[in-house]
Amino acid sequence: AGKRSSKDFIFGRVIGEGSFSTVYLAKDIHTSKELAIKVCDKRHVIREKKAEYIKREKEVLNMLSVNFKATAPFFVKLYCTFQDPDRLYFTLTYAKNGELLPYITRVGCFDIDCTRFYSAEILQALEHMHSLGIIHRDLKPENILLNEEMHILITDFGSSKILNATHRGQDVENEERAVRRRNSFVGTAQYVSPELLTDKSASPASDLWALGCIIYQMVAGVTPFHAGSEYMIFQKILKLDYICPDGFSPSAKDLVDKLLVLESSNRLGACDKEGYPSIKSHPFYQGMDFETLHQQTPPVIS
Ligand SMILES: NC(=O)Nc1ccc2c(c1)=C(Cc1cc(-c3cccc(C(=O)NCCN4CCCCC4)c3)c[nH]1)C(=O)N=2
């Protein structure tokens, strides 16, 4: 098939809103397949100087589909991109059951089986992403989607970072640190790691911090750091000011306490060489078979 255009699709309702994109449910008129199409307004992207983020998202989505891993199929796919004079279009996987967030809030909090299963799928996805040098940097339940079979699909790589494999000299490091200081990017307040707030240096351990926040949220029904303003949330993060309420599973608390560590290199898994064996071997995941998660029937969220 030649280059696609918006004429190849029937656009339906809005199923997602980003700061400079809108996601529509759409149907491919040739195959009747349902898709999600992320549409970016070119003028808005240019005015907000976000072209770099758009390019990065496309690069990361292509890396993830070229390096597909059967035991970690936990990412939206990018099928094709096209543009017209005013907009950019990304055709992506449609996740029929939408975002993970409403499932957590609707039932108040997850039981231990659901928390173990869904945090294990997120960990499996992080292991694969990080093995490719990709850091998500804005991991949160709104960016974790659920397909028809209720398995996760991670999305929104607009804030991600790709670590380059080549060795960098100190001068490059200094220059990059200067760029970071100018770089205003931080993720979503409740899930942002301390290092992103202080010296803007993101590492794969920044996603492990977000995983800790998400596990806490699944067990407690609320995020560990919450306050009336982003500024107050940041203060709580930098002081590690959170508590696990009574009744919080002791093994989940032990795991959360080992991920929500201010010094990124001291987080559980941060020093693992390949993947995250020290997180996978934590008692909270006792008996979990990470390699076959995608073939397991997810526990019913109730
Ligand atoms: N920033 C981004 O990249 N955003 C993206 C990218 C790709 C993508 C994306 C967002 C998607 C978002 C999405 C949203 C939804 C959705 C929106 C609103 C309602 C529902 C819905 O009702 N689903 C049925 C399950 N509900 C869930 C909530 C409790 C009641 C039952 C789904 C389905 N898929 C998607 O399917 N594919």
CSV table of C-alpha atoms and ligand atoms in Angstrom, one decimal:
chain,number,residue,atom,x,y,z
A,1,ALA,CA,0.0,0.0,0.0
A,2,GLY,CA,1.3,3.5,-0.8
A,3,LYS,CA,1.6,6.3,1.6
A,4,ARG,CA,-1.6,6.5,3.7
A,5,SER,CA,-3.6,9.6,4.4
A,6,SER,CA,-6.5,10.6,6.6
A,7,LYS,CA,-8.8,9.6,3.8
A,8,ASP,CA,-7.9,6.0,4.5
A,9,PHE,CA,-9.6,6.1,7.9
A,10,ILE,CA,-13.0,6.9,9.4
A,11,PHE,CA,-12.4,9.0,12.5
A,12,GLY,CA,-14.5,8.4,15.6
A,13,ARG,CA,-14.6,9.8,19.1
A,14,VAL,CA,-11.7,11.3,21.0
A,15,ILE,CA,-10.1,8.7,23.3
A,16,GLY,CA,-7.1,10.7,24.6
A,17,GLU,CA,-5.8,14.2,24.9
A,18,GLY,CA,-2.1,15.1,25.2
A,19,SER,CA,-0.7,18.6,25.8
A,20,PHE,CA,-0.1,18.9,22.0
A,21,SER,CA,-1.9,15.9,20.6
A,22,THR,CA,-5.4,14.4,20.4
A,23,VAL,CA,-6.0,10.7,20.1
A,24,TYR,CA,-9.0,9.5,18.1
A,25,LEU,CA,-10.6,6.0,17.7
A,26,ALA,CA,-10.5,5.3,14.0
A,27,LYS,CA,-11.3,2.6,11.5
A,28,ASP,CA,-9.1,1.6,8.6
A,29,ILE,CA,-11.6,1.7,5.6
A,30,HIS,CA,-9.6,-1.1,3.8
A,31,THR,CA,-9.4,-3.6,6.7
A,32,SER,CA,-12.1,-2.4,9.0
A,33,LYS,CA,-9.4,-2.6,11.8
A,34,GLU,CA,-9.9,-0.3,14.8
A,35,LEU,CA,-6.9,1.9,15.5
A,36,ALA,CA,-5.9,4.9,17.6
A,37,ILE,CA,-4.7,7.8,15.6
A,38,LYS,CA,-2.7,10.4,17.5
A,39,VAL,CA,-3.0,13.8,15.7
A,40,CYS,CA,-0.6,16.7,16.4
A,41,ASP,CA,-1.2,20.2,15.2
A,42,LYS,CA,2.0,21.4,13.4
A,43,ARG,CA,1.7,25.1,14.4
A,44,HIS,CA,1.1,24.2,18.0
A,45,VAL,CA,4.1,21.8,18.1
A,46,ILE,CA,6.4,24.5,16.5
A,47,ARG,CA,5.1,27.3,18.7
A,48,GLU,CA,5.7,25.1,21.8
A,49,LYS,CA,9.1,24.0,20.4
A,50,LYS,CA,8.0,20.3,20.8
A,51,ALA,CA,9.3,19.0,17.5
A,52,GLU,CA,12.1,17.2,19.3
A,53,TYR,CA,9.6,15.3,21.4
A,54,ILE,CA,7.5,14.2,18.4
A,55,LYS,CA,10.7,13.0,16.6
A,56,ARG,CA,11.8,11.1,19.8
A,57,GLU,CA,8.4,9.4,20.1
A,58,LYS,CA,8.5,8.1,16.6
A,59,GLU,CA,12.1,6.9,17.0
A,60,VAL,CA,11.3,5.1,20.2
A,61,LEU,CA,8.1,3.5,18.8
A,62,ASN,CA,10.1,2.3,15.8
A,63,MET,CA,12.9,0.9,18.0
A,64,LEU,CA,10.3,-1.0,20.1
A,65,SER,CA,8.6,-2.5,17.0
A,66,VAL,CA,11.9,-3.4,15.3
A,67,ASN,CA,13.2,-5.0,18.6
A,68,PHE,CA,10.0,-6.8,19.3
A,69,LYS,CA,10.3,-9.2,22.3
A,70,ALA,CA,7.7,-12.0,22.4
A,71,THR,CA,7.8,-12.2,26.2
A,72,ALA,CA,7.4,-8.5,26.6
A,73,PRO,CA,4.7,-7.4,24.0
A,74,PHE,CA,3.6,-4.6,26.3
A,75,PHE,CA,3.8,-1.6,24.1
A,76,VAL,CA,1.5,0.1,21.6
A,77,LYS,CA,2.6,-0.4,18.0
A,78,LEU,CA,3.2,2.4,15.5
A,79,TYR,CA,1.7,1.2,12.2
A,80,CYS,CA,2.4,4.2,10.1
A,81,THR,CA,2.7,8.0,10.1
A,82,PHE,CA,1.6,10.5,7.6
A,83,GLN,CA,0.9,14.3,7.5
A,84,ASP,CA,-1.1,16.9,5.8
A,85,PRO,CA,-0.4,20.7,5.6
A,86,ASP,CA,-1.6,21.3,9.2
A,87,ARG,CA,-1.2,18.0,11.1
A,88,LEU,CA,1.0,15.0,11.8
A,89,TYR,CA,-0.7,11.6,12.2
A,90,PHE,CA,0.5,8.5,14.1
A,91,THR,CA,-1.6,5.4,13.6
A,92,LEU,CA,-1.2,3.3,16.8
A,93,THR,CA,-2.7,0.2,18.5
A,94,TYR,CA,-6.2,0.7,19.9
A,95,ALA,CA,-6.3,-0.6,23.5
A,96,LYS,CA,-10.0,-1.5,23.8
A,97,ASN,CA,-10.1,-1.2,27.6
A,98,GLY,CA,-8.4,2.2,27.9
A,99,GLU,CA,-6.2,3.5,30.7
A,100,LEU,CA,-5.3,1.5,33.8
A,101,LEU,CA,-6.1,4.5,36.0
A,102,PRO,CA,-9.9,4.2,36.1
A,103,TYR,CA,-9.6,0.5,37.0
A,104,ILE,CA,-7.6,1.5,40.1
A,105,THR,CA,-9.8,4.3,41.1
A,106,ARG,CA,-13.1,2.5,40.3
A,107,VAL,CA,-12.4,-0.4,42.7
A,108,GLY,CA,-10.6,1.9,45.2
A,109,CYS,CA,-7.4,-0.2,45.2
A,110,PHE,CA,-6.2,-3.5,43.7
A,111,ASP,CA,-6.0,-6.8,45.6
A,112,ILE,CA,-2.6,-8.3,46.0
A,113,ASP,CA,-3.0,-10.7,43.0
A,114,CYS,CA,-3.9,-7.8,40.6
A,115,THR,CA,-1.1,-5.6,42.1
A,116,ARG,CA,1.5,-8.5,41.6
A,117,PHE,CA,0.3,-9.3,38.1
A,118,TYR,CA,0.0,-5.8,36.7
A,119,SER,CA,3.2,-4.5,38.4
A,120,ALA,CA,5.0,-7.6,37.0
A,121,GLU,CA,3.8,-6.8,33.5
A,122,ILE,CA,5.1,-3.2,33.9
A,123,LEU,CA,8.4,-4.5,35.2
A,124,GLN,CA,8.7,-6.9,32.2
A,125,ALA,CA,8.1,-3.9,29.9
A,126,LEU,CA,10.6,-1.7,31.7
A,127,GLU,CA,13.2,-4.4,31.5
A,128,HIS,CA,12.8,-4.6,27.7
A,129,MET,CA,12.7,-0.8,27.2
A,130,HIS,CA,15.8,-0.2,29.4
A,131,SER,CA,17.7,-3.0,27.6
A,132,LEU,CA,17.2,-0.9,24.4
A,133,GLY,CA,18.5,2.2,26.3
A,134,ILE,CA,15.0,3.8,26.4
A,135,ILE,CA,13.8,5.6,29.5
A,136,HIS,CA,10.1,6.5,29.5
A,137,ARG,CA,10.4,9.4,32.1
A,138,ASP,CA,6.6,9.8,32.4
A,139,LEU,CA,5.3,6.4,33.4
A,140,LYS,CA,1.9,6.6,35.1
A,141,PRO,CA,-1.4,4.7,35.1
A,142,GLU,CA,-2.8,7.1,32.4
A,143,ASN,CA,0.0,5.9,30.1
A,144,ILE,CA,-0.5,2.2,30.8
A,145,LEU,CA,-3.4,1.0,28.6
A,146,LEU,CA,-5.3,-2.3,28.7
A,147,ASN,CA,-6.0,-4.3,25.6
A,148,GLU,CA,-9.1,-6.5,25.0
A,149,GLU,CA,-7.5,-9.4,26.9
A,150,MET,CA,-6.7,-7.0,29.8
A,151,HIS,CA,-2.9,-7.1,29.3
A,152,ILE,CA,-1.0,-3.9,29.4
A,153,LEU,CA,0.2,-1.7,26.5
A,154,ILE,CA,2.6,1.2,27.5
A,155,THR,CA,2.1,4.3,25.5
A,156,ASP,CA,3.1,8.0,25.2
A,157,PHE,CA,6.9,8.0,24.6
A,158,GLY,CA,6.8,11.8,23.9
A,159,SER,CA,8.9,12.4,27.1
A,160,SER,CA,11.2,9.5,26.7
A,161,LYS,CA,15.0,9.6,26.4
A,162,ILE,CA,17.3,7.3,24.5
A,163,LEU,CA,20.7,6.6,26.2
A,164,ASN,CA,23.4,6.5,23.6
A,165,ALA,CA,25.7,3.5,23.9
A,166,THR,CA,28.9,5.3,22.9
A,167,HIS,CA,31.3,6.5,25.7
A,168,ARG,CA,31.0,10.2,26.3
A,169,GLY,CA,33.9,12.5,27.3
A,170,GLN,CA,33.5,14.9,30.3
A,171,ASP,CA,33.1,17.9,28.0
A,172,VAL,CA,30.1,16.2,26.4
A,173,GLU,CA,28.7,15.4,29.8
A,174,ASN,CA,29.2,19.1,30.9
A,175,GLU,CA,27.5,20.3,27.8
A,176,GLU,CA,24.6,17.9,28.3
A,177,ARG,CA,24.3,18.9,31.9
A,178,ALA,CA,24.0,22.6,30.7
A,179,VAL,CA,21.3,21.6,28.2
A,180,ARG,CA,19.5,19.7,31.0
A,181,ARG,CA,19.5,22.8,33.2
A,182,ARG,CA,17.9,24.7,30.3
A,183,ASN,CA,15.6,21.8,29.6
A,184,SER,CA,12.3,22.4,31.4
A,185,PHE,CA,11.1,18.8,31.2
A,186,VAL,CA,9.8,17.0,34.2
A,187,GLY,CA,7.2,14.2,34.1
A,188,THR,CA,3.9,14.2,36.0
A,189,ALA,CA,4.3,15.6,39.5
A,190,GLN,CA,3.0,12.6,41.5
A,191,TYR,CA,5.4,10.2,39.7
A,192,VAL,CA,8.4,12.3,39.0
A,193,SER,CA,11.7,11.1,40.5
A,194,PRO,CA,13.9,13.4,42.8
A,195,GLU,CA,16.8,13.4,40.3
A,196,LEU,CA,14.5,14.8,37.6
A,197,LEU,CA,13.6,17.6,40.1
A,198,THR,CA,17.1,18.4,41.1
A,199,ASP,CA,19.6,18.0,38.3
A,200,LYS,CA,17.3,16.9,35.5
A,201,SER,CA,19.5,13.8,35.0
A,202,ALA,CA,17.2,10.9,34.1
A,203,SER,CA,18.3,7.3,34.3
A,204,PRO,CA,16.5,4.0,34.0
A,205,ALA,CA,16.2,4.2,37.8
A,206,SER,CA,13.8,7.1,37.3
A,207,ASP,CA,11.3,4.7,35.8
A,208,LEU,CA,11.9,2.4,38.8
A,209,TRP,CA,10.9,5.3,41.1
A,210,ALA,CA,7.6,5.7,39.0
A,211,LEU,CA,7.1,1.9,39.4
A,212,GLY,CA,7.3,2.3,43.1
A,213,CYS,CA,4.7,5.0,43.0
A,214,ILE,CA,2.4,2.9,40.9
A,215,ILE,CA,2.7,-0.2,43.1
A,216,TYR,CA,1.9,2.1,46.1
A,217,GLN,CA,-1.1,3.5,44.3
A,218,MET,CA,-2.4,0.0,43.3
A,219,VAL,CA,-2.2,-1.1,47.0
A,220,ALA,CA,-3.4,2.1,48.7
A,221,GLY,CA,-5.7,3.6,45.9
A,222,VAL,CA,-3.8,6.9,46.1
A,223,THR,CA,-0.4,8.1,45.1
A,224,PRO,CA,2.4,8.2,47.8
A,225,PHE,CA,3.1,11.9,47.3
A,226,HIS,CA,0.0,14.0,47.0
A,227,ALA,CA,-0.7,17.6,48.1
A,228,GLY,CA,-2.7,20.6,47.0
A,229,SER,CA,-0.1,21.9,44.6
A,230,GLU,CA,2.7,20.6,42.4
A,231,TYR,CA,5.2,22.6,44.5
A,232,MET,CA,4.0,20.9,47.7
A,233,ILE,CA,4.2,17.5,45.9
A,234,PHE,CA,7.8,18.2,44.9
A,235,GLN,CA,8.6,19.2,48.5
A,236,LYS,CA,7.2,15.8,49.7
A,237,ILE,CA,9.2,13.9,47.1
A,238,LEU,CA,12.5,15.6,48.0
A,239,LYS,CA,11.9,14.9,51.7
A,240,LEU,CA,10.7,11.3,50.9
A,241,ASP,CA,7.6,12.3,52.9
A,242,TYR,CA,5.2,9.3,52.4
A,243,ILE,CA,3.7,6.7,54.7
A,244,CYS,CA,2.1,3.4,54.0
A,245,PRO,CA,-1.3,3.2,55.6
A,246,ASP,CA,-2.3,0.5,58.1
A,247,GLY,CA,-3.2,-2.7,56.3
A,248,PHE,CA,-0.7,-2.0,53.5
A,249,SER,CA,0.7,-5.5,52.6
A,250,PRO,CA,4.1,-5.8,54.4
A,251,SER,CA,5.9,-7.4,51.5
A,252,ALA,CA,4.5,-4.7,49.1
A,253,LYS,CA,5.7,-2.0,51.6
A,254,ASP,CA,9.1,-3.6,51.7
A,255,LEU,CA,9.3,-3.5,47.9
A,256,VAL,CA,8.0,0.1,47.7
A,257,ASP,CA,10.4,1.3,50.4
A,258,LYS,CA,13.3,-0.2,48.3
A,259,LEU,CA,12.1,1.6,45.1
A,260,LEU,CA,11.2,5.0,46.6
A,261,VAL,CA,14.9,5.8,47.5
A,262,LEU,CA,16.2,9.3,47.0
A,263,GLU,CA,19.6,8.2,45.7
A,264,SER,CA,18.7,6.6,42.3
A,265,SER,CA,21.7,4.2,42.4
A,266,ASN,CA,20.5,2.8,45.7
A,267,ARG,CA,17.1,1.8,44.3
A,268,LEU,CA,16.4,-2.0,44.1
A,269,GLY,CA,17.5,-3.1,40.6
A,270,ALA,CA,19.5,0.1,39.9
A,271,CYS,CA,22.8,-1.9,40.0
A,272,ASP,CA,21.5,-5.0,38.2
A,273,LYS,CA,23.6,-5.7,35.1
A,274,GLU,CA,21.0,-7.3,32.8
A,275,GLY,CA,17.3,-6.8,33.5
A,276,TYR,CA,16.0,-6.6,37.1
A,277,PRO,CA,16.7,-9.9,38.8
A,278,SER,CA,16.9,-8.3,42.3
A,279,ILE,CA,13.4,-6.9,41.9
A,280,LYS,CA,12.0,-10.1,40.3
A,281,SER,CA,13.4,-12.1,43.2
A,282,HIS,CA,11.8,-9.9,45.9
A,283,PRO,CA,9.4,-11.9,48.1
A,284,PHE,CA,6.5,-9.8,46.8
A,285,TYR,CA,6.8,-11.6,43.5
A,286,GLN,CA,7.3,-15.1,44.9
A,287,GLY,CA,6.1,-17.7,42.4
A,288,MET,CA,5.5,-15.2,39.6
A,289,ASP,CA,6.5,-16.5,36.2
A,290,PHE,CA,7.6,-13.3,34.4
A,291,GLU,CA,8.4,-15.0,31.0
A,292,THR,CA,4.8,-16.2,30.4
A,293,LEU,CA,2.9,-13.2,31.8
A,294,HIS,CA,1.6,-12.4,28.3
A,295,GLN,CA,0.1,-15.9,28.0
A,296,GLN,CA,-1.5,-15.9,31.5
A,297,THR,CA,-5.1,-14.9,32.0
A,298,PRO,CA,-5.0,-11.7,34.0
A,299,PRO,CA,-6.7,-11.8,37.5
A,300,VAL,CA,-10.1,-10.2,37.5
A,301,ILE,CA,-10.0,-6.6,38.8
A,302,SER,CA,-12.6,-6.5,41.5
B,1,LIG,N1,-0.5,9.9,24.6
B,1,LIG,C1,-0.7,8.8,23.8
B,1,LIG,O1,0.1,8.3,23.1
B,1,LIG,N2,-2.0,8.3,23.9
B,1,LIG,C2,-2.5,7.1,23.4
B,1,LIG,C3,-1.8,6.4,22.3
B,1,LIG,C4,-2.3,5.2,21.8
B,1,LIG,C5,-3.6,4.8,22.3
B,1,LIG,C6,-4.3,5.5,23.3
B,1,LIG,C7,-3.7,6.7,23.8
B,1,LIG,C8,-5.4,4.9,23.5
B,1,LIG,C9,-6.4,5.3,24.6
B,1,LIG,C10,-7.7,4.6,24.8
B,1,LIG,C11,-8.7,5.2,25.5
B,1,LIG,C12,-9.8,4.3,25.5
B,1,LIG,C13,-11.1,4.5,26.2
B,1,LIG,C14,-11.5,5.8,26.5
B,1,LIG,C15,-12.7,6.0,27.1
B,1,LIG,C16,-13.5,5.0,27.6
B,1,LIG,C17,-13.0,3.7,27.3
B,1,LIG,C18,-13.9,2.6,27.8
B,1,LIG,O2,-14.9,2.8,28.3
B,1,LIG,N3,-13.4,1.3,27.8
B,1,LIG,C19,-14.1,0.2,28.4
B,1,LIG,C20,-13.6,-0.1,29.7
B,1,LIG,N4,-14.0,0.9,30.8
B,1,LIG,C21,-12.8,1.3,31.4
B,1,LIG,C22,-13.0,2.2,32.6
B,1,LIG,C23,-14.1,1.6,33.6
B,1,LIG,C24,-15.3,1.2,32.8
B,1,LIG,C25,-15.0,0.3,31.7
B,1,LIG,C26,-11.8,3.5,26.6
B,1,LIG,C27,-9.4,3.2,24.8
B,1,LIG,N5,-8.1,3.4,24.3
B,1,LIG,C28,-5.5,3.7,22.7
B,1,LIG,O3,-6.3,2.9,22.6
B,1,LIG,N6,-4.3,3.7,21.9
